[in-house]
Amino acid sequence: MTTLLQQIANGLVLGATIGLIALGYTMVYGIIQLINFAHGEVFMVGTFGGLATFRWILPSGIKSQWYLALPLMLLGGVIVAVVIAVIMERFAYRPLRNAPRLAPLITAIGVSFFLQEAIRVWFPNADSAQPFPLVFIDAQVRIGDISVSASGVLLIAVSIVLSVLLTQYVSRSRMGRAMRAISQDPDTARLMGVNPDRVIVLTFILGAALAGVGGVLYGSYITNVDNSIGFQNGIFAFTAAVLGGIGNLRGAVIGAFIIGLIKTLGGQYLPGGSSYDYVWIFLVLILVLVFRPQGLFGEAERVRA
């Protein structure tokens, strides 16, 4: 029982990380019908933005105080992730907005590899494990025999809070209504005075900010990062978004926690162990899509004229 509960706790931490990335996937797809495969690399860039902030910007006196260093690292990671996402939208995706769907999809894959290589070249030894500095948040939160690092608990809490805030923002704010209008009928929304470019850029900014926060907190949790962490977690996030119903915020988060739990519990209890955890994740995805192609919480896809 202790092992089971510990694996559930580990799965929740992984699910929280995936959820912060999956929200960006599902928002961008909901607005412009684009599978942004480079979003996992935005997460990775945010991680290295936080690491660079710690190494080269923060004074030594602040580095030893995690409650000062962490917010500044989060700010650095978010700024870098947002800048990259805005540049990516403006120069890689916007010119292809009216192109056949295959063109932006291939472009997204190209941007993904470009960002991996850019970090490898720019950040010293980024293709090997780089120690992430927040190892001094080494406290363990214990509930009975279950132990989770303080960084993991913080990651879960921040993921849930930001997911709720984003959902409320999209549901209640004026810009959130504009997002939903563009998602449902972009031509009519344009006639009603909604600026599509502004809405789409904001969507990329929100998704990148969440990914940047997730990247820094994930780095503090695993304590070692390299330029490949975005690819694996990006695949998990895309899978979570599809599983929950791509375009649905709540579905993306729930799908992320399902993926996290399948990975940790499947690696522990199902045949093949951790070597087959990817198999069980995609098997569940296939089964869900066979019986519910729109995902757990998604709607049947609307065909736009």
PDB file of C-alpha atoms in Angstrom:
ATOM      1  CA  MET A   1       0.000   0.000   0.000  1.00  0.00           C
ATOM      2  CA  THR A   2       2.830   2.411   0.816  1.00  0.00           C
ATOM      3  CA  THR A   3       4.422   1.788  -2.582  1.00  0.00           C
ATOM      4  CA  LEU A   4       1.081   2.333  -4.303  1.00  0.00           C
ATOM      5  CA  LEU A   5       0.475   5.654  -2.552  1.00  0.00           C
ATOM      6  CA  GLN A   6       4.044   6.773  -3.241  1.00  0.00           C
ATOM      7  CA  GLN A   7       3.647   6.040  -6.941  1.00  0.00           C
ATOM      8  CA  ILE A   8       0.346   7.929  -6.968  1.00  0.00           C
ATOM      9  CA  ALA A   9       2.108  10.927  -5.408  1.00  0.00           C
ATOM     10  CA  ASN A  10       4.872  10.713  -8.033  1.00  0.00           C
ATOM     11  CA  GLY A  11       2.242  10.465 -10.767  1.00  0.00           C
ATOM     12  CA  LEU A  12       0.493  13.595  -9.517  1.00  0.00           C
ATOM     13  CA  VAL A  13       3.751  15.554  -9.687  1.00  0.00           C
ATOM     14  CA  LEU A  14       4.378  14.372 -13.244  1.00  0.00           C
ATOM     15  CA  GLY A  15       0.758  15.085 -14.155  1.00  0.00           C
ATOM     16  CA  ALA A  16       1.048  18.638 -12.807  1.00  0.00           C
ATOM     17  CA  THR A  17       4.057  19.244 -15.044  1.00  0.00           C
ATOM     18  CA  ILE A  18       2.352  17.786 -18.096  1.00  0.00           C
ATOM     19  CA  GLY A  19      -0.782  19.791 -17.365  1.00  0.00           C
ATOM     20  CA  LEU A  20       1.007  23.133 -17.509  1.00  0.00           C
ATOM     21  CA  ILE A  21       2.335  22.233 -20.959  1.00  0.00           C
ATOM     22  CA  ALA A  22      -0.897  20.646 -22.194  1.00  0.00           C
ATOM     23  CA  LEU A  23      -2.847  23.850 -21.540  1.00  0.00           C
ATOM     24  CA  GLY A  24      -0.717  25.616 -24.138  1.00  0.00           C
ATOM     25  CA  TYR A  25      -1.276  22.844 -26.664  1.00  0.00           C
ATOM     26  CA  THR A  26      -5.027  22.833 -26.208  1.00  0.00           C
ATOM     27  CA  MET A  27      -5.442  26.644 -26.250  1.00  0.00           C
ATOM     28  CA  VAL A  28      -3.493  27.091 -29.479  1.00  0.00           C
ATOM     29  CA  TYR A  29      -5.347  24.267 -31.166  1.00  0.00           C
ATOM     30  CA  GLY A  30      -8.691  25.600 -29.980  1.00  0.00           C
ATOM     31  CA  ILE A  31      -7.978  29.023 -31.472  1.00  0.00           C
ATOM     32  CA  ILE A  32      -6.183  28.333 -34.759  1.00  0.00           C
ATOM     33  CA  GLN A  33      -6.429  24.542 -35.189  1.00  0.00           C
ATOM     34  CA  LEU A  34      -2.627  24.180 -34.970  1.00  0.00           C
ATOM     35  CA  ILE A  35      -0.803  21.320 -33.253  1.00  0.00           C
ATOM     36  CA  ASN A  36       2.167  23.309 -31.976  1.00  0.00           C
ATOM     37  CA  PHE A  37       4.746  20.550 -31.590  1.00  0.00           C
ATOM     38  CA  ALA A  38       7.314  23.188 -30.621  1.00  0.00           C
ATOM     39  CA  HIS A  39       5.453  23.950 -27.376  1.00  0.00           C
ATOM     40  CA  GLY A  40       7.431  21.293 -25.508  1.00  0.00           C
ATOM     41  CA  GLU A  41      10.579  23.180 -26.482  1.00  0.00           C
ATOM     42  CA  VAL A  42       9.039  26.408 -25.146  1.00  0.00           C
ATOM     43  CA  PHE A  43       8.819  24.547 -21.827  1.00  0.00           C
ATOM     44  CA  MET A  44      12.479  23.541 -22.174  1.00  0.00           C
ATOM     45  CA  VAL A  45      13.555  27.079 -23.088  1.00  0.00           C
ATOM     46  CA  GLY A  46      11.731  28.378 -20.013  1.00  0.00           C
ATOM     47  CA  THR A  47      13.677  25.907 -17.869  1.00  0.00           C
ATOM     48  CA  PHE A  48      16.986  27.130 -19.238  1.00  0.00           C
ATOM     49  CA  GLY A  49      15.813  30.733 -18.946  1.00  0.00           C
ATOM     50  CA  GLY A  50      15.344  30.188 -15.224  1.00  0.00           C
ATOM     51  CA  LEU A  51      18.702  28.436 -14.976  1.00  0.00           C
ATOM     52  CA  ALA A  52      20.468  31.238 -16.861  1.00  0.00           C
ATOM     53  CA  THR A  53      18.826  33.804 -14.588  1.00  0.00           C
ATOM     54  CA  PHE A  54      20.232  32.029 -11.555  1.00  0.00           C
ATOM     55  CA  ARG A  55      23.726  31.511 -12.951  1.00  0.00           C
ATOM     56  CA  TRP A  56      24.399  34.811 -14.671  1.00  0.00           C
ATOM     57  CA  ILE A  57      21.990  37.445 -13.367  1.00  0.00           C
ATOM     58  CA  LEU A  58      21.170  36.926  -9.692  1.00  0.00           C
ATOM     59  CA  PRO A  59      23.616  38.332  -7.119  1.00  0.00           C
ATOM     60  CA  SER A  60      25.278  35.752  -4.894  1.00  0.00           C
ATOM     61  CA  GLY A  61      23.429  37.047  -1.845  1.00  0.00           C
ATOM     62  CA  ILE A  62      20.059  36.239  -3.406  1.00  0.00           C
ATOM     63  CA  LYS A  63      21.102  32.832  -4.728  1.00  0.00           C
ATOM     64  CA  SER A  64      21.293  31.405  -1.218  1.00  0.00           C
ATOM     65  CA  GLN A  65      17.762  32.579  -0.346  1.00  0.00           C
ATOM     66  CA  TRP A  66      15.376  30.332  -2.260  1.00  0.00           C
ATOM     67  CA  TYR A  67      12.315  32.435  -1.420  1.00  0.00           C
ATOM     68  CA  LEU A  68      13.981  35.327  -3.269  1.00  0.00           C
ATOM     69  CA  ALA A  69      15.705  33.327  -5.985  1.00  0.00           C
ATOM     70  CA  LEU A  70      12.705  31.220  -6.996  1.00  0.00           C
ATOM     71  CA  PRO A  71      10.337  34.097  -7.946  1.00  0.00           C
ATOM     72  CA  LEU A  72      13.128  35.775  -9.940  1.00  0.00           C
ATOM     73  CA  MET A  73      13.941  32.524 -11.712  1.00  0.00           C
ATOM     74  CA  LEU A  74      10.265  32.041 -12.504  1.00  0.00           C
ATOM     75  CA  LEU A  75      10.171  35.560 -13.903  1.00  0.00           C
ATOM     76  CA  GLY A  76      13.273  34.893 -16.018  1.00  0.00           C
ATOM     77  CA  GLY A  77      11.891  31.600 -17.301  1.00  0.00           C
ATOM     78  CA  VAL A  78       8.520  33.125 -18.167  1.00  0.00           C
ATOM     79  CA  ILE A  79      10.078  36.096 -19.976  1.00  0.00           C
ATOM     80  CA  VAL A  80      12.315  33.881 -22.108  1.00  0.00           C
ATOM     81  CA  ALA A  81       9.483  31.448 -22.907  1.00  0.00           C
ATOM     82  CA  VAL A  82       7.061  34.249 -23.802  1.00  0.00           C
ATOM     83  CA  VAL A  83       9.577  36.053 -26.040  1.00  0.00           C
ATOM     84  CA  ILE A  84      10.338  32.823 -27.909  1.00  0.00           C
ATOM     85  CA  ALA A  85       6.629  32.027 -28.292  1.00  0.00           C
ATOM     86  CA  VAL A  86       5.779  35.497 -29.623  1.00  0.00           C
ATOM     87  CA  ILE A  87       8.647  35.376 -32.142  1.00  0.00           C
ATOM     88  CA  MET A  88       7.609  31.869 -33.147  1.00  0.00           C
ATOM     89  CA  GLU A  89       4.000  32.919 -33.718  1.00  0.00           C
ATOM     90  CA  ARG A  90       4.918  36.071 -35.638  1.00  0.00           C
ATOM     91  CA  PHE A  91       7.518  34.666 -38.017  1.00  0.00           C
ATOM     92  CA  ALA A  92       6.846  30.903 -38.222  1.00  0.00           C
ATOM     93  CA  TYR A  93       3.074  30.487 -37.872  1.00  0.00           C
ATOM     94  CA  ARG A  94       1.334  33.714 -38.841  1.00  0.00           C
ATOM     95  CA  PRO A  95       2.529  33.653 -42.489  1.00  0.00           C
ATOM     96  CA  LEU A  96       1.108  30.126 -42.772  1.00  0.00           C
ATOM     97  CA  ARG A  97      -2.218  30.801 -41.086  1.00  0.00           C
ATOM     98  CA  ASN A  98      -4.199  30.310 -44.308  1.00  0.00           C
ATOM     99  CA  ALA A  99      -1.939  27.600 -45.715  1.00  0.00           C
ATOM    100  CA  PRO A 100      -2.906  23.914 -45.843  1.00  0.00           C
ATOM    101  CA  ARG A 101      -2.710  22.336 -42.379  1.00  0.00           C
ATOM    102  CA  LEU A 102       0.316  20.236 -43.239  1.00  0.00           C
ATOM    103  CA  ALA A 103       2.543  23.305 -43.746  1.00  0.00           C
ATOM    104  CA  PRO A 104       2.284  24.762 -40.201  1.00  0.00           C
ATOM    105  CA  LEU A 105       2.506  21.251 -38.742  1.00  0.00           C
ATOM    106  CA  ILE A 106       5.833  20.601 -40.484  1.00  0.00           C
ATOM    107  CA  THR A 107       6.970  24.105 -39.522  1.00  0.00           C
ATOM    108  CA  ALA A 108       6.191  23.378 -35.870  1.00  0.00           C
ATOM    109  CA  ILE A 109       8.355  20.250 -35.987  1.00  0.00           C
ATOM    110  CA  GLY A 110      11.152  22.281 -37.586  1.00  0.00           C
ATOM    111  CA  VAL A 111      10.884  24.984 -34.907  1.00  0.00           C
ATOM    112  CA  SER A 112      11.048  22.276 -32.253  1.00  0.00           C
ATOM    113  CA  PHE A 113      14.376  20.945 -33.537  1.00  0.00           C
ATOM    114  CA  PHE A 114      15.656  24.481 -34.098  1.00  0.00           C
ATOM    115  CA  LEU A 115      15.030  25.403 -30.446  1.00  0.00           C
ATOM    116  CA  GLN A 116      16.717  22.228 -29.225  1.00  0.00           C
ATOM    117  CA  GLU A 117      19.800  22.970 -31.277  1.00  0.00           C
ATOM    118  CA  ALA A 118      19.769  26.680 -30.377  1.00  0.00           C
ATOM    119  CA  ILE A 119      19.885  25.860 -26.654  1.00  0.00           C
ATOM    120  CA  ARG A 120      22.573  23.243 -27.268  1.00  0.00           C
ATOM    121  CA  VAL A 121      24.732  25.825 -29.032  1.00  0.00           C
ATOM    122  CA  TRP A 122      23.958  28.804 -26.790  1.00  0.00           C
ATOM    123  CA  PHE A 123      23.936  27.207 -23.348  1.00  0.00           C
ATOM    124  CA  PRO A 124      27.222  25.495 -22.381  1.00  0.00           C
ATOM    125  CA  ASN A 125      26.874  21.695 -22.292  1.00  0.00           C
ATOM    126  CA  ALA A 126      23.087  21.853 -22.506  1.00  0.00           C
ATOM    127  CA  ASP A 127      22.985  18.411 -24.131  1.00  0.00           C
ATOM    128  CA  SER A 128      24.296  16.815 -20.928  1.00  0.00           C
ATOM    129  CA  ALA A 129      22.773  16.904 -17.460  1.00  0.00           C
ATOM    130  CA  GLN A 130      22.968  20.398 -15.975  1.00  0.00           C
ATOM    131  CA  PRO A 131      22.454  20.698 -12.215  1.00  0.00           C
ATOM    132  CA  PHE A 132      19.437  22.843 -11.489  1.00  0.00           C
ATOM    133  CA  PRO A 133      20.160  25.180  -8.577  1.00  0.00           C
ATOM    134  CA  LEU A 134      17.118  24.867  -6.363  1.00  0.00           C
ATOM    135  CA  VAL A 135      18.446  21.781  -4.601  1.00  0.00           C
ATOM    136  CA  PHE A 136      18.291  23.770  -1.386  1.00  0.00           C
ATOM    137  CA  ILE A 137      14.504  23.311  -1.461  1.00  0.00           C
ATOM    138  CA  ASP A 138      15.243  19.811  -0.233  1.00  0.00           C
ATOM    139  CA  ALA A 139      12.569  19.567   2.449  1.00  0.00           C
ATOM    140  CA  GLN A 140      10.326  16.533   2.275  1.00  0.00           C
ATOM    141  CA  VAL A 141       6.594  16.700   2.887  1.00  0.00           C
ATOM    142  CA  ARG A 142       5.567  13.508   4.652  1.00  0.00           C
ATOM    143  CA  ILE A 143       2.089  12.073   5.072  1.00  0.00           C
ATOM    144  CA  GLY A 144       2.502   8.849   6.962  1.00  0.00           C
ATOM    145  CA  ASP A 145       5.012   6.796   4.994  1.00  0.00           C
ATOM    146  CA  ILE A 146       4.523   8.863   1.825  1.00  0.00           C
ATOM    147  CA  SER A 147       7.232  11.402   1.033  1.00  0.00           C
ATOM    148  CA  VAL A 148       7.177  14.094  -1.635  1.00  0.00           C
ATOM    149  CA  SER A 149       9.755  16.835  -2.045  1.00  0.00           C
ATOM    150  CA  ALA A 150       8.683  20.391  -1.317  1.00  0.00           C
ATOM    151  CA  SER A 151       9.365  21.199  -4.976  1.00  0.00           C
ATOM    152  CA  GLY A 152       6.932  18.490  -6.044  1.00  0.00           C
ATOM    153  CA  VAL A 153       4.212  19.738  -3.705  1.00  0.00           C
ATOM    154  CA  LEU A 154       4.779  23.281  -4.953  1.00  0.00           C
ATOM    155  CA  LEU A 155       4.535  22.078  -8.558  1.00  0.00           C
ATOM    156  CA  ILE A 156       1.181  20.372  -7.920  1.00  0.00           C
ATOM    157  CA  ALA A 157      -0.225  23.390  -6.069  1.00  0.00           C
ATOM    158  CA  VAL A 158       0.906  25.914  -8.680  1.00  0.00           C
ATOM    159  CA  SER A 159      -0.389  23.748 -11.523  1.00  0.00           C
ATOM    160  CA  ILE A 160      -3.860  23.471  -9.998  1.00  0.00           C
ATOM    161  CA  VAL A 161      -4.060  27.169  -9.088  1.00  0.00           C
ATOM    162  CA  LEU A 162      -2.899  28.361 -12.517  1.00  0.00           C
ATOM    163  CA  SER A 163      -5.249  25.951 -14.281  1.00  0.00           C
ATOM    164  CA  VAL A 164      -8.216  27.271 -12.309  1.00  0.00           C
ATOM    165  CA  LEU A 165      -7.200  30.890 -12.892  1.00  0.00           C
ATOM    166  CA  LEU A 166      -6.785  30.303 -16.617  1.00  0.00           C
ATOM    167  CA  THR A 167     -10.168  28.597 -16.851  1.00  0.00           C
ATOM    168  CA  GLN A 168     -11.819  31.494 -15.045  1.00  0.00           C
ATOM    169  CA  TYR A 169     -10.011  34.003 -17.240  1.00  0.00           C
ATOM    170  CA  VAL A 170     -11.176  32.325 -20.437  1.00  0.00           C
ATOM    171  CA  SER A 171     -14.717  31.937 -19.099  1.00  0.00           C
ATOM    172  CA  ARG A 172     -15.261  35.380 -17.584  1.00  0.00           C
ATOM    173  CA  SER A 173     -12.936  38.011 -19.026  1.00  0.00           C
ATOM    174  CA  ARG A 174     -13.519  40.093 -22.134  1.00  0.00           C
ATOM    175  CA  MET A 175     -10.424  38.709 -23.818  1.00  0.00           C
ATOM    176  CA  GLY A 176     -11.477  35.207 -22.836  1.00  0.00           C
ATOM    177  CA  ARG A 177     -14.782  35.757 -24.621  1.00  0.00           C
ATOM    178  CA  ALA A 178     -12.822  36.960 -27.636  1.00  0.00           C
ATOM    179  CA  MET A 179     -10.782  33.753 -27.532  1.00  0.00           C
ATOM    180  CA  ARG A 180     -13.916  31.638 -27.494  1.00  0.00           C
ATOM    181  CA  ALA A 181     -15.409  33.701 -30.297  1.00  0.00           C
ATOM    182  CA  ILE A 182     -12.345  33.197 -32.508  1.00  0.00           C
ATOM    183  CA  SER A 183     -12.389  29.506 -31.681  1.00  0.00           C
ATOM    184  CA  GLN A 184     -16.055  29.104 -32.650  1.00  0.00           C
ATOM    185  CA  ASP A 185     -16.299  31.378 -35.705  1.00  0.00           C
ATOM    186  CA  PRO A 186     -13.289  33.568 -36.571  1.00  0.00           C
ATOM    187  CA  ASP A 187     -14.988  35.358 -39.487  1.00  0.00           C
ATOM    188  CA  THR A 188     -18.013  36.426 -37.460  1.00  0.00           C
ATOM    189  CA  ALA A 189     -15.784  37.392 -34.523  1.00  0.00           C
ATOM    190  CA  ARG A 190     -13.769  39.621 -36.862  1.00  0.00           C
ATOM    191  CA  LEU A 191     -16.951  41.313 -38.048  1.00  0.00           C
ATOM    192  CA  MET A 192     -17.866  41.966 -34.406  1.00  0.00           C
ATOM    193  CA  GLY A 193     -14.628  43.897 -33.860  1.00  0.00           C
ATOM    194  CA  VAL A 194     -12.392  41.155 -32.456  1.00  0.00           C
ATOM    195  CA  ASN A 195      -8.761  41.432 -33.571  1.00  0.00           C
ATOM    196  CA  PRO A 196      -7.661  37.856 -34.393  1.00  0.00           C
ATOM    197  CA  ASP A 197      -3.942  38.648 -34.354  1.00  0.00           C
ATOM    198  CA  ARG A 198      -4.158  40.144 -30.886  1.00  0.00           C
ATOM    199  CA  VAL A 199      -6.153  37.190 -29.551  1.00  0.00           C
ATOM    200  CA  ILE A 200      -3.801  34.630 -31.067  1.00  0.00           C
ATOM    201  CA  VAL A 201      -0.687  36.367 -29.728  1.00  0.00           C
ATOM    202  CA  LEU A 202      -2.239  36.492 -26.259  1.00  0.00           C
ATOM    203  CA  THR A 203      -3.012  32.784 -26.515  1.00  0.00           C
ATOM    204  CA  PHE A 204       0.631  32.037 -27.271  1.00  0.00           C
ATOM    205  CA  ILE A 205       1.725  34.318 -24.408  1.00  0.00           C
ATOM    206  CA  LEU A 206      -0.516  32.595 -21.864  1.00  0.00           C
ATOM    207  CA  GLY A 207       0.548  29.134 -22.988  1.00  0.00           C
ATOM    208  CA  ALA A 208       4.228  30.092 -22.925  1.00  0.00           C
ATOM    209  CA  ALA A 209       3.940  31.674 -19.482  1.00  0.00           C
ATOM    210  CA  LEU A 210       2.438  28.480 -18.064  1.00  0.00           C
ATOM    211  CA  ALA A 211       5.136  26.411 -19.769  1.00  0.00           C
ATOM    212  CA  GLY A 212       7.852  28.705 -18.398  1.00  0.00           C
ATOM    213  CA  VAL A 213       6.534  28.372 -14.857  1.00  0.00           C
ATOM    214  CA  GLY A 214       6.275  24.612 -15.284  1.00  0.00           C
ATOM    215  CA  GLY A 215       9.798  24.391 -16.690  1.00  0.00           C
ATOM    216  CA  VAL A 216      11.431  26.178 -13.750  1.00  0.00           C
ATOM    217  CA  LEU A 217       9.456  24.231 -11.133  1.00  0.00           C
ATOM    218  CA  TYR A 218      10.115  20.950 -12.931  1.00  0.00           C
ATOM    219  CA  GLY A 219      13.818  21.733 -13.015  1.00  0.00           C
ATOM    220  CA  SER A 220      13.801  22.334  -9.274  1.00  0.00           C
ATOM    221  CA  TYR A 221      12.023  19.002  -8.821  1.00  0.00           C
ATOM    222  CA  ILE A 222      14.271  16.763 -10.925  1.00  0.00           C
ATOM    223  CA  THR A 223      17.430  18.854 -10.126  1.00  0.00           C
ATOM    224  CA  ASN A 224      19.123  18.016 -13.466  1.00  0.00           C
ATOM    225  CA  VAL A 225      18.022  19.239 -16.901  1.00  0.00           C
ATOM    226  CA  ASP A 226      19.157  19.024 -20.517  1.00  0.00           C
ATOM    227  CA  ASN A 227      17.851  20.244 -23.847  1.00  0.00           C
ATOM    228  CA  SER A 228      15.818  17.066 -24.445  1.00  0.00           C
ATOM    229  CA  ILE A 229      13.370  17.474 -21.543  1.00  0.00           C
ATOM    230  CA  GLY A 230      10.958  19.438 -23.699  1.00  0.00           C
ATOM    231  CA  PHE A 231      10.538  16.708 -26.298  1.00  0.00           C
ATOM    232  CA  GLN A 232       9.493  13.913 -23.921  1.00  0.00           C
ATOM    233  CA  ASN A 233       7.241  16.082 -21.783  1.00  0.00           C
ATOM    234  CA  GLY A 234       5.840  17.715 -24.916  1.00  0.00           C
ATOM    235  CA  ILE A 235       4.799  14.305 -26.257  1.00  0.00           C
ATOM    236  CA  PHE A 236       3.138  13.509 -22.932  1.00  0.00           C
ATOM    237  CA  ALA A 237       1.383  16.899 -22.948  1.00  0.00           C
ATOM    238  CA  PHE A 238       0.107  16.471 -26.490  1.00  0.00           C
ATOM    239  CA  THR A 239      -1.161  13.008 -25.568  1.00  0.00           C
ATOM    240  CA  ALA A 240      -2.873  14.439 -22.476  1.00  0.00           C
ATOM    241  CA  ALA A 241      -4.536  17.182 -24.523  1.00  0.00           C
ATOM    242  CA  VAL A 242      -5.848  14.654 -27.043  1.00  0.00           C
ATOM    243  CA  LEU A 243      -6.934  12.256 -24.291  1.00  0.00           C
ATOM    244  CA  GLY A 244      -8.868  14.945 -22.432  1.00  0.00           C
ATOM    245  CA  GLY A 245     -10.298  16.473 -25.595  1.00  0.00           C
ATOM    246  CA  ILE A 246      -8.042  18.898 -27.395  1.00  0.00           C
ATOM    247  CA  GLY A 247      -9.412  22.414 -27.154  1.00  0.00           C
ATOM    248  CA  ASN A 248     -10.868  21.736 -23.679  1.00  0.00           C
ATOM    249  CA  LEU A 249      -8.893  23.246 -20.776  1.00  0.00           C
ATOM    250  CA  ARG A 250     -10.349  21.023 -18.082  1.00  0.00           C
ATOM    251  CA  GLY A 251      -9.827  17.967 -20.248  1.00  0.00           C
ATOM    252  CA  ALA A 252      -6.159  18.849 -20.811  1.00  0.00           C
ATOM    253  CA  VAL A 253      -5.464  19.015 -17.066  1.00  0.00           C
ATOM    254  CA  ILE A 254      -7.385  15.840 -16.225  1.00  0.00           C
ATOM    255  CA  GLY A 255      -5.745  14.046 -19.139  1.00  0.00           C
ATOM    256  CA  ALA A 256      -2.350  15.163 -17.845  1.00  0.00           C
ATOM    257  CA  PHE A 257      -2.950  13.686 -14.399  1.00  0.00           C
ATOM    258  CA  ILE A 258      -4.215  10.471 -16.001  1.00  0.00           C
ATOM    259  CA  ILE A 259      -1.028  10.232 -18.080  1.00  0.00           C
ATOM    260  CA  GLY A 260       1.136  10.897 -15.010  1.00  0.00           C
ATOM    261  CA  LEU A 261      -0.609   8.178 -13.013  1.00  0.00           C
ATOM    262  CA  ILE A 262      -0.483   5.661 -15.861  1.00  0.00           C
ATOM    263  CA  LYS A 263       3.253   6.218 -16.260  1.00  0.00           C
ATOM    264  CA  THR A 264       4.135   5.783 -12.602  1.00  0.00           C
ATOM    265  CA  LEU A 265       1.650   3.028 -11.756  1.00  0.00           C
ATOM    266  CA  GLY A 266       2.160   1.193 -15.031  1.00  0.00           C
ATOM    267  CA  GLY A 267       5.914   1.262 -14.569  1.00  0.00           C
ATOM    268  CA  GLN A 268       5.487  -0.233 -11.116  1.00  0.00           C
ATOM    269  CA  TYR A 269       2.687  -2.768 -11.491  1.00  0.00           C
ATOM    270  CA  LEU A 270       2.032  -3.645 -15.136  1.00  0.00           C
ATOM    271  CA  PRO A 271       3.997  -6.204 -17.188  1.00  0.00           C
ATOM    272  CA  GLY A 272       7.298  -4.920 -18.529  1.00  0.00           C
ATOM    273  CA  GLY A 273       7.809  -2.384 -15.758  1.00  0.00           C
ATOM    274  CA  SER A 274       9.116   1.070 -16.595  1.00  0.00           C
ATOM    275  CA  SER A 275      10.347  -0.132 -19.984  1.00  0.00           C
ATOM    276  CA  TYR A 276       6.722  -0.412 -21.112  1.00  0.00           C
ATOM    277  CA  ASP A 277       5.173   2.662 -19.480  1.00  0.00           C
ATOM    278  CA  TYR A 278       4.921   4.422 -22.863  1.00  0.00           C
ATOM    279  CA  VAL A 279       3.080   1.376 -24.208  1.00  0.00           C
ATOM    280  CA  TRP A 280       0.378   1.609 -21.542  1.00  0.00           C
ATOM    281  CA  ILE A 281      -0.007   5.365 -22.004  1.00  0.00           C
ATOM    282  CA  PHE A 282      -0.639   5.108 -25.724  1.00  0.00           C
ATOM    283  CA  LEU A 283      -2.744   1.972 -25.331  1.00  0.00           C
ATOM    284  CA  VAL A 284      -5.119   3.924 -23.070  1.00  0.00           C
ATOM    285  CA  LEU A 285      -5.106   6.806 -25.571  1.00  0.00           C
ATOM    286  CA  ILE A 286      -5.982   4.465 -28.446  1.00  0.00           C
ATOM    287  CA  LEU A 287      -8.792   2.824 -26.482  1.00  0.00           C
ATOM    288  CA  VAL A 288     -10.297   6.172 -25.532  1.00  0.00           C
ATOM    289  CA  LEU A 289     -10.111   7.491 -29.098  1.00  0.00           C
ATOM    290  CA  VAL A 290     -11.633   4.316 -30.544  1.00  0.00           C
ATOM    291  CA  PHE A 291     -14.776   4.730 -28.439  1.00  0.00           C
ATOM    292  CA  ARG A 292     -14.727   8.532 -28.070  1.00  0.00           C
ATOM    293  CA  PRO A 293     -12.727  10.146 -30.891  1.00  0.00           C
ATOM    294  CA  GLN A 294     -13.156  13.665 -29.470  1.00  0.00           C
ATOM    295  CA  GLY A 295     -11.511  12.678 -26.173  1.00  0.00           C
ATOM    296  CA  LEU A 296     -12.972  12.430 -22.689  1.00  0.00           C
ATOM    297  CA  PHE A 297     -14.297  15.995 -22.465  1.00  0.00           C
ATOM    298  CA  GLY A 298     -14.026  17.220 -26.037  1.00  0.00           C
ATOM    299  CA  GLU A 299     -16.764  18.090 -28.478  1.00  0.00           C
ATOM    300  CA  ALA A 300     -17.176  16.680 -31.950  1.00  0.00           C
ATOM    301  CA  GLU A 301     -14.944  18.685 -34.266  1.00  0.00           C
ATOM    302  CA  ARG A 302     -16.606  21.518 -36.123  1.00  0.00           C
ATOM    303  CA  VAL A 303     -15.834  21.671 -39.824  1.00  0.00           C
ATOM    304  CA  ARG A 304     -15.046  25.260 -40.770  1.00  0.00           C
ATOM    305  CA  ALA A 305     -16.054  26.444 -44.201  1.00  0.00           C
TER     306      ALA A 305
END
